[in-house]
């Protein structure tokens, strides 16, 4: 049951170039993993990986599907 439960996930360390779209990428990564029936921890790790990848590019960009743990 997810109600009233807190979850945490460490950020993936990167040297950001631009944070534009990082939040959108986080949500997209999370939803993609969650809808693929991954557990909460795996979905959060996927979200963090997508967000950190976005920070390595100038401006928003489309991402290929990432093979994430």
mmCIF file of N, CA, C and O in Angstrom:
data_model
loop_
_atom_site.group_PDB
_atom_site.id
_atom_site.type_symbol
_atom_site.label_atom_id
_atom_site.label_comp_id
_atom_site.label_asym_id
_atom_site.label_seq_id
_atom_site.Cartn_x
_atom_site.Cartn_y
_atom_site.Cartn_z
ATOM 1 N N UNK A 1 0.845 -1.181 0.000
ATOM 2 C CA UNK A 1 0.000 0.000 0.000
ATOM 3 C C UNK A 1 0.885 1.236 0.000
ATOM 4 O O UNK A 1 1.727 1.395 0.877
ATOM 5 N N UNK A 2 0.724 2.128 -0.952
ATOM 6 C CA UNK A 2 1.614 3.279 -1.108
ATOM 7 C C UNK A 2 1.195 4.500 -0.310
ATOM 8 O O UNK A 2 1.966 5.418 -0.131
ATOM 9 N N UNK A 3 -0.030 4.536 0.163
ATOM 10 C CA UNK A 3 -0.527 5.707 0.879
ATOM 11 C C UNK A 3 0.283 5.939 2.146
ATOM 12 O O UNK A 3 0.523 5.014 2.923
ATOM 13 N N UNK A 4 0.697 7.169 2.339
ATOM 14 C CA UNK A 4 1.372 7.578 3.581
ATOM 15 C C UNK A 4 2.735 6.931 3.768
ATOM 16 O O UNK A 4 3.232 6.845 4.881
ATOM 17 N N UNK A 5 3.345 6.448 2.726
ATOM 18 C CA UNK A 5 4.678 5.867 2.796
ATOM 19 C C UNK A 5 5.645 6.798 2.096
ATOM 20 O O UNK A 5 5.345 7.317 1.030
ATOM 21 N N UNK A 6 6.796 7.013 2.711
ATOM 22 C CA UNK A 6 7.822 7.862 2.102
ATOM 23 C C UNK A 6 8.880 6.994 1.439
ATOM 24 O O UNK A 6 9.252 5.942 1.963
ATOM 25 N N UNK A 7 9.366 7.443 0.300
ATOM 26 C CA UNK A 7 10.425 6.747 -0.421
ATOM 27 C C UNK A 7 11.527 7.739 -0.723
ATOM 28 O O UNK A 7 11.271 8.915 -0.951
ATOM 29 N N UNK A 8 12.749 7.266 -0.732
ATOM 30 C CA UNK A 8 13.898 8.104 -1.063
ATOM 31 C C UNK A 8 14.777 7.385 -2.067
ATOM 32 O O UNK A 8 14.867 6.165 -2.072
ATOM 33 N N UNK A 9 15.437 8.186 -2.876
ATOM 34 C CA UNK A 9 16.381 7.642 -3.844
ATOM 35 C C UNK A 9 17.493 8.666 -4.016
ATOM 36 O O UNK A 9 17.218 9.853 -4.179
ATOM 37 N N UNK A 10 18.712 8.212 -3.953
ATOM 38 C CA UNK A 10 19.842 9.110 -4.126
ATOM 39 C C UNK A 10 19.909 9.611 -5.567
ATOM 40 O O UNK A 10 19.540 8.891 -6.505
ATOM 41 N N UNK A 11 20.355 10.826 -5.718
ATOM 42 C CA UNK A 11 20.576 11.381 -7.055
ATOM 43 C C UNK A 11 21.777 10.687 -7.682
ATOM 44 O O UNK A 11 22.679 10.219 -6.981
ATOM 45 N N UNK A 12 21.771 10.612 -9.001
ATOM 46 C CA UNK A 12 22.924 10.085 -9.721
ATOM 47 C C UNK A 12 23.902 11.253 -9.896
ATOM 48 O O UNK A 12 23.544 12.275 -10.471
ATOM 49 N N UNK A 13 25.126 11.131 -9.365
ATOM 50 C CA UNK A 13 26.053 12.268 -9.440
ATOM 51 C C UNK A 13 26.535 12.529 -10.870
ATOM 52 O O UNK A 13 27.013 11.624 -11.549
ATOM 53 N N UNK A 14 26.344 13.750 -11.311
ATOM 54 C CA UNK A 14 26.830 14.210 -12.615
ATOM 55 C C UNK A 14 27.281 15.652 -12.466
ATOM 56 O O UNK A 14 26.931 16.322 -11.501
ATOM 57 N N UNK A 15 28.042 16.114 -13.418
ATOM 58 C CA UNK A 15 28.367 17.540 -13.509
ATOM 59 C C UNK A 15 27.394 18.116 -14.523
ATOM 60 O O UNK A 15 27.557 17.896 -15.728
ATOM 61 N N UNK A 16 26.352 18.810 -14.064
ATOM 62 C CA UNK A 16 25.301 19.251 -14.984
ATOM 63 C C UNK A 16 25.769 20.337 -15.944
ATOM 64 O O UNK A 16 26.545 21.208 -15.587
ATOM 65 N N UNK A 17 25.271 20.230 -17.164
ATOM 66 C CA UNK A 17 25.483 21.268 -18.173
ATOM 67 C C UNK A 17 24.258 22.166 -18.213
ATOM 68 O O UNK A 17 24.372 23.379 -18.287
ATOM 69 N N UNK A 18 23.076 21.575 -18.136
ATOM 70 C CA UNK A 18 21.809 22.312 -18.177
ATOM 71 C C UNK A 18 20.752 21.429 -17.529
ATOM 72 O O UNK A 18 20.662 20.243 -17.836
ATOM 73 N N UNK A 19 19.962 21.987 -16.633
ATOM 74 C CA UNK A 19 18.934 21.194 -15.945
ATOM 75 C C UNK A 19 17.560 21.292 -16.608
ATOM 76 O O UNK A 19 16.590 20.734 -16.096
ATOM 77 N N UNK A 20 17.488 21.955 -17.763
ATOM 78 C CA UNK A 20 16.206 22.059 -18.476
ATOM 79 C C UNK A 20 15.652 20.667 -18.765
ATOM 80 O O UNK A 20 16.340 19.831 -19.351
ATOM 81 N N UNK A 21 14.436 20.422 -18.339
ATOM 82 C CA UNK A 21 13.771 19.160 -18.615
ATOM 83 C C UNK A 21 14.089 18.032 -17.652
ATOM 84 O O UNK A 21 13.555 16.936 -17.802
ATOM 85 N N UNK A 22 14.940 18.278 -16.651
ATOM 86 C CA UNK A 22 15.314 17.200 -15.730
ATOM 87 C C UNK A 22 14.105 16.673 -14.953
ATOM 88 O O UNK A 22 13.956 15.462 -14.773
ATOM 89 N N UNK A 23 13.234 17.561 -14.517
ATOM 90 C CA UNK A 23 12.040 17.128 -13.794
ATOM 91 C C UNK A 23 11.104 16.328 -14.684
ATOM 92 O O UNK A 23 10.547 15.309 -14.262
ATOM 93 N N UNK A 24 10.943 16.780 -15.915
ATOM 94 C CA UNK A 24 10.109 16.041 -16.872
ATOM 95 C C UNK A 24 10.691 14.654 -17.133
ATOM 96 O O UNK A 24 9.961 13.658 -17.210
ATOM 97 N N UNK A 25 12.007 14.583 -17.270
ATOM 98 C CA UNK A 25 12.659 13.296 -17.510
ATOM 99 C C UNK A 25 12.528 12.381 -16.296
ATOM 100 O O UNK A 25 12.376 11.165 -16.441
ATOM 101 N N UNK A 26 12.581 12.965 -15.098
ATOM 102 C CA UNK A 26 12.395 12.185 -13.877
ATOM 103 C C UNK A 26 11.020 11.521 -13.887
ATOM 104 O O UNK A 26 10.895 10.312 -13.684
ATOM 105 N N UNK A 27 9.995 12.324 -14.143
ATOM 106 C CA UNK A 27 8.627 11.798 -14.162
ATOM 107 C C UNK A 27 8.465 10.741 -15.263
ATOM 108 O O UNK A 27 7.867 9.679 -15.041
ATOM 109 N N UNK A 28 9.000 11.015 -16.444
ATOM 110 C CA UNK A 28 8.889 10.058 -17.552
ATOM 111 C C UNK A 28 9.596 8.745 -17.223
ATOM 112 O O UNK A 28 9.069 7.660 -17.489
ATOM 113 N N UNK A 29 10.783 8.836 -16.651
ATOM 114 C CA UNK A 29 11.518 7.632 -16.275
ATOM 115 C C UNK A 29 10.789 6.825 -15.213
ATOM 116 O O UNK A 29 10.723 5.594 -15.276
ATOM 117 N N UNK A 30 10.225 7.543 -14.235
ATOM 118 C CA UNK A 30 9.470 6.865 -13.185
ATOM 119 C C UNK A 30 8.243 6.166 -13.753
ATOM 120 O O UNK A 30 8.009 4.989 -13.501
ATOM 121 N N UNK A 31 7.454 6.902 -14.520
ATOM 122 C CA UNK A 31 6.222 6.329 -15.058
ATOM 123 C C UNK A 31 6.497 5.149 -15.987
ATOM 124 O O UNK A 31 5.776 4.152 -15.954
ATOM 125 N N UNK A 32 7.524 5.261 -16.795
ATOM 126 C CA UNK A 32 7.868 4.168 -17.698
ATOM 127 C C UNK A 32 8.192 2.903 -16.908
ATOM 128 O O UNK A 32 7.704 1.815 -17.223
ATOM 129 N N UNK A 33 9.005 3.034 -15.874
ATOM 130 C CA UNK A 33 9.377 1.875 -15.054
ATOM 131 C C UNK A 33 8.183 1.357 -14.255
ATOM 132 O O UNK A 33 7.966 0.152 -14.158
ATOM 133 N N UNK A 34 7.405 2.258 -13.677
ATOM 134 C CA UNK A 34 6.249 1.862 -12.870
ATOM 135 C C UNK A 34 5.221 1.113 -13.722
ATOM 136 O O UNK A 34 4.682 0.088 -13.302
ATOM 137 N N UNK A 35 4.963 1.631 -14.922
ATOM 138 C CA UNK A 35 4.004 0.979 -15.805
ATOM 139 C C UNK A 35 4.535 -0.347 -16.365
ATOM 140 O O UNK A 35 3.771 -1.154 -16.877
ATOM 141 N N UNK A 36 5.852 -0.538 -16.246
ATOM 142 C CA UNK A 36 6.478 -1.801 -16.633
ATOM 143 C C UNK A 36 6.494 -2.769 -15.440
ATOM 144 O O UNK A 36 7.215 -3.766 -15.453
ATOM 145 N N UNK A 37 5.755 -2.429 -14.385
ATOM 146 C CA UNK A 37 5.565 -3.269 -13.195
ATOM 147 C C UNK A 37 6.830 -3.444 -12.365
ATOM 148 O O UNK A 37 7.006 -4.475 -11.716
ATOM 149 N N UNK A 38 7.693 -2.435 -12.390
ATOM 150 C CA UNK A 38 8.862 -2.487 -11.521
ATOM 151 C C UNK A 38 8.474 -1.962 -10.149
ATOM 152 O O UNK A 38 7.513 -1.217 -10.006
ATOM 153 N N UNK A 39 9.207 -2.361 -9.125
ATOM 154 C CA UNK A 39 8.871 -1.902 -7.782
ATOM 155 C C UNK A 39 9.267 -0.436 -7.606
ATOM 156 O O UNK A 39 9.912 0.163 -8.479
ATOM 157 N N UNK A 40 8.856 0.146 -6.495
ATOM 158 C CA UNK A 40 9.067 1.576 -6.267
ATOM 159 C C UNK A 40 10.545 1.953 -6.313
ATOM 160 O O UNK A 40 10.916 2.947 -6.926
ATOM 161 N N UNK A 41 11.404 1.164 -5.656
ATOM 162 C CA UNK A 41 12.834 1.486 -5.660
ATOM 163 C C UNK A 41 13.414 1.473 -7.071
ATOM 164 O O UNK A 41 14.181 2.371 -7.442
ATOM 165 N N UNK A 42 13.049 0.496 -7.869
ATOM 166 C CA UNK A 42 13.543 0.423 -9.247
ATOM 167 C C UNK A 42 13.007 1.576 -10.081
ATOM 168 O O UNK A 42 13.734 2.150 -10.903
ATOM 169 N N UNK A 43 11.748 1.935 -9.867
ATOM 170 C CA UNK A 43 11.161 3.052 -10.613
ATOM 171 C C UNK A 43 11.853 4.362 -10.250
ATOM 172 O O UNK A 43 12.120 5.198 -11.118
ATOM 173 N N UNK A 44 12.177 4.552 -8.978
ATOM 174 C CA UNK A 44 12.884 5.767 -8.563
ATOM 175 C C UNK A 44 14.307 5.801 -9.105
ATOM 176 O O UNK A 44 14.799 6.864 -9.514
ATOM 177 N N UNK A 45 14.980 4.659 -9.135
ATOM 178 C CA UNK A 45 16.332 4.623 -9.723
ATOM 179 C C UNK A 45 16.288 4.958 -11.215
ATOM 180 O O UNK A 45 17.144 5.687 -11.727
ATOM 181 N N UNK A 46 15.283 4.440 -11.910
ATOM 182 C CA UNK A 46 15.125 4.763 -13.326
ATOM 183 C C UNK A 46 14.878 6.255 -13.504
ATOM 184 O O UNK A 46 15.449 6.894 -14.390
ATOM 185 N N UNK A 47 14.032 6.808 -12.657
ATOM 186 C CA UNK A 47 13.727 8.240 -12.726
ATOM 187 C C UNK A 47 14.986 9.073 -12.518
ATOM 188 O O UNK A 47 15.254 10.026 -13.267
ATOM 189 N N UNK A 48 15.775 8.725 -11.513
ATOM 190 C CA UNK A 48 17.007 9.466 -11.227
ATOM 191 C C UNK A 48 18.000 9.355 -12.383
ATOM 192 O O UNK A 48 18.670 10.332 -12.743
ATOM 193 N N UNK A 49 18.088 8.181 -12.988
ATOM 194 C CA UNK A 49 18.996 7.995 -14.122
ATOM 195 C C UNK A 49 18.572 8.849 -15.317
ATOM 196 O O UNK A 49 19.414 9.488 -15.962
ATOM 197 N N UNK A 50 17.283 8.874 -15.611
ATOM 198 C CA UNK A 50 16.793 9.695 -16.722
ATOM 199 C C UNK A 50 17.053 11.181 -16.457
ATOM 200 O O UNK A 50 17.502 11.905 -17.341
ATOM 201 N N UNK A 51 16.760 11.630 -15.239
ATOM 202 C CA UNK A 51 16.968 13.041 -14.913
ATOM 203 C C UNK A 51 18.437 13.425 -15.020
ATOM 204 O O UNK A 51 18.774 14.487 -15.563
ATOM 205 N N UNK A 52 19.327 12.570 -14.515
ATOM 206 C CA UNK A 52 20.752 12.906 -14.571
ATOM 207 C C UNK A 52 21.264 12.929 -16.005
ATOM 208 O O UNK A 52 22.092 13.782 -16.360
ATOM 209 N N UNK A 53 20.768 12.031 -16.849
ATOM 210 C CA UNK A 53 21.173 12.022 -18.258
ATOM 211 C C UNK A 53 20.758 13.322 -18.942
ATOM 212 O O UNK A 53 21.515 13.886 -19.740
ATOM 213 N N UNK A 54 19.575 13.812 -18.617
ATOM 214 C CA UNK A 54 19.087 15.064 -19.201
ATOM 215 C C UNK A 54 20.006 16.223 -18.846
ATOM 216 O O UNK A 54 20.228 17.120 -19.659
ATOM 217 N N UNK A 55 20.551 16.206 -17.635
ATOM 218 C CA UNK A 55 21.420 17.301 -17.181
ATOM 219 C C UNK A 55 22.758 17.353 -17.914
ATOM 220 O O UNK A 55 23.509 18.317 -17.768
ATOM 221 N N UNK A 56 23.057 16.335 -18.694
ATOM 222 C CA UNK A 56 24.333 16.288 -19.417
ATOM 223 C C UNK A 56 24.260 16.911 -20.803
ATOM 224 O O UNK A 56 25.244 16.890 -21.541
ATOM 225 N N UNK A 57 23.097 17.477 -21.153
ATOM 226 C CA UNK A 57 22.888 18.051 -22.481
ATOM 227 C C UNK A 57 22.331 19.466 -22.356
ATOM 228 O O UNK A 57 21.656 19.787 -21.390
ATOM 229 N N UNK A 58 22.582 20.275 -23.349
ATOM 230 C CA UNK A 58 22.010 21.613 -23.389
ATOM 231 C C UNK A 58 20.584 21.523 -23.897
ATOM 232 O O UNK A 58 20.324 20.948 -24.958
ATOM 233 N N UNK A 59 19.653 22.056 -23.117
ATOM 234 C CA UNK A 59 18.245 22.066 -23.508
ATOM 235 C C UNK A 59 17.612 20.688 -23.404
ATOM 236 O O UNK A 59 18.263 19.698 -23.071
ATOM 237 N N UNK A 60 16.311 20.639 -23.666
ATOM 238 C CA UNK A 60 15.613 19.366 -23.635
ATOM 239 C C UNK A 60 15.974 18.531 -24.855
ATOM 240 O O UNK A 60 16.315 19.056 -25.908
ATOM 241 N N UNK A 61 15.940 17.228 -24.723
ATOM 242 C CA UNK A 61 16.223 16.338 -25.845
ATOM 243 C C UNK A 61 15.509 15.022 -25.603
ATOM 244 O O UNK A 61 15.167 14.677 -24.479
ATOM 245 N N UNK A 62 15.277 14.280 -26.646
ATOM 246 C CA UNK A 62 14.644 12.972 -26.472
ATOM 247 C C UNK A 62 15.710 11.962 -26.083
ATOM 248 O O UNK A 62 16.858 12.045 -26.517
ATOM 249 N N UNK A 63 15.321 11.014 -25.226
ATOM 250 C CA UNK A 63 16.259 10.020 -24.749
ATOM 251 C C UNK A 63 15.902 8.658 -25.308
ATOM 252 O O UNK A 63 14.729 8.328 -25.430
ATOM 253 N N UNK A 64 16.917 7.873 -25.612
ATOM 254 C CA UNK A 64 16.637 6.489 -25.977
ATOM 255 C C UNK A 64 16.196 5.750 -24.717
ATOM 256 O O UNK A 64 16.429 6.216 -23.611
ATOM 257 N N UNK A 65 15.568 4.598 -24.874
ATOM 258 C CA UNK A 65 15.233 3.795 -23.708
ATOM 259 C C UNK A 65 16.528 3.361 -23.045
ATOM 260 O O UNK A 65 17.443 2.882 -23.693
ATOM 261 N N UNK A 66 16.604 3.555 -21.745
ATOM 262 C CA UNK A 66 17.809 3.200 -21.019
ATOM 263 C C UNK A 66 17.613 1.856 -20.347
ATOM 264 O O UNK A 66 16.568 1.579 -19.782
ATOM 265 N N UNK A 67 18.625 1.021 -20.391
ATOM 266 C CA UNK A 67 18.592 -0.238 -19.650
ATOM 267 C C UNK A 67 18.996 0.083 -18.225
ATOM 268 O O UNK A 67 20.155 0.354 -17.935
ATOM 269 N N UNK A 68 18.012 0.116 -17.340
ATOM 270 C CA UNK A 68 18.268 0.538 -15.965
ATOM 271 C C UNK A 68 17.995 -0.581 -14.986
ATOM 272 O O UNK A 68 17.144 -1.433 -15.204
ATOM 273 N N UNK A 69 18.721 -0.552 -13.891
ATOM 274 C CA UNK A 69 18.543 -1.571 -12.835
ATOM 275 C C UNK A 69 17.229 -1.396 -12.126
ATOM 276 O O UNK A 69 16.609 -0.427 -12.077
#
